[in-house]
């Protein structure tokens, strides 16, 4: 098929682009080099291109048949504050930032899809919106792009939205995997400061020690999670920050801890906030201490549309063969701000196995590791699948109208 040959012929360009992005990762909402690079790549294509205001996003619109519907393809663009240790010849040159989650691959695959679709323009039953998104790693770049109108960038609301995420571990090389319904967790942040009254370590009865109360809160949180929530709708709570005191024989005024809470349903998300905050307030009360509790909502559950996920699986099987799609049995406890897009419009999301040859998917370093590696060889497949999803979804929409 022409699209497949076109995708293969892009390989060396895609690899060069990906290596350039990989050498210069940028973190957060402002990614000037990455944005510039994307703009350069899109420059010669017949696209309407715009950039964001609150963030260095790029939105490109390809016009297909006039009067047709529109679909959206998304690639996130940001790196992480990780010092790369892969030793690759195209490793990060910044020293302290790395494309450790493979978002350089996502940018490249989306550029590839744009090139492929521009070549198929006369066959397109409608418009395609390309969403190049900064700030996925905790900055809610997707939410900001939605606020700036990405879902309506073609002049109408998109009817379907699709994204891919590469995996440096777990998923076999070249295999796409997804599931209907909850696919990634909701992520929320807990911030607690226990307020006591400092004193001499030898005389705790003259002070109000916040440290044992904090310790009790941390262990009681684990107990309450297992005693309160249905094990078949899991909740994960991890305390990753604990700070108190300056010296072994001084009782500090305050003790501080922070945690992350992952849930897979809106009901559990609501309930977790209620249960966690109540427990912390009451342990503090039991010890006669004050406490500040903040419960910050980060990303909602990434929930794919069942019909769209079936469409994605069928497209993978048709284009690459049935062995290239594996149903995802359990959701992933990580979170994604593509959840914002999927909460607004139907669509789907898939992981793509990119474990380099010679590494065992079961033991290879996972995304976010300083040793995480992603194989360039999957780039043409990712670009091709995105392009196929757009072409076929537009066709299907027109057939249904
Ligand atoms: Zn990621």
Short mmCIF file of N, CA and C and ligand atoms in Angstrom, two decimals, residues 76 101 103 106 136-137 165 336 368, ligand 1:
data_model
loop_
_atom_site.label_atom_id
_atom_site.label_comp_id
_atom_site.label_asym_id
_atom_site.label_seq_id
_atom_site.Cartn_x
_atom_site.Cartn_y
_atom_site.Cartn_z
N UNK A 76 2.91 14.63 22.44
CA UNK A 76 3.46 15.52 23.49
C UNK A 76 4.96 15.68 23.25
N UNK A 101 10.92 9.84 28.68
CA UNK A 101 9.59 9.25 28.50
C UNK A 101 9.28 9.06 27.02
N UNK A 103 9.02 11.27 24.57
CA UNK A 103 8.16 12.23 23.88
C UNK A 103 8.81 12.76 22.60
N UNK A 106 7.29 10.80 20.06
CA UNK A 106 5.91 11.21 19.75
C UNK A 106 5.89 12.41 18.79
N UNK A 136 3.40 17.87 29.22
CA UNK A 136 2.58 16.72 29.66
C UNK A 136 2.98 16.28 31.06
N UNK A 137 4.28 16.43 31.37
CA UNK A 137 4.83 15.88 32.63
C UNK A 137 4.49 16.76 33.83
N UNK A 165 1.77 6.39 22.86
CA UNK A 165 2.85 6.56 23.83
C UNK A 165 3.81 5.39 23.73
N UNK A 336 -1.84 10.65 32.54
CA UNK A 336 -1.63 11.28 31.23
C UNK A 336 -2.57 12.45 31.10
N UNK A 368 11.08 7.06 32.14
CA UNK A 368 11.50 7.98 33.22
C UNK A 368 12.83 7.55 33.85
ZN1 LIG B 1 5.15 10.22 28.82
#
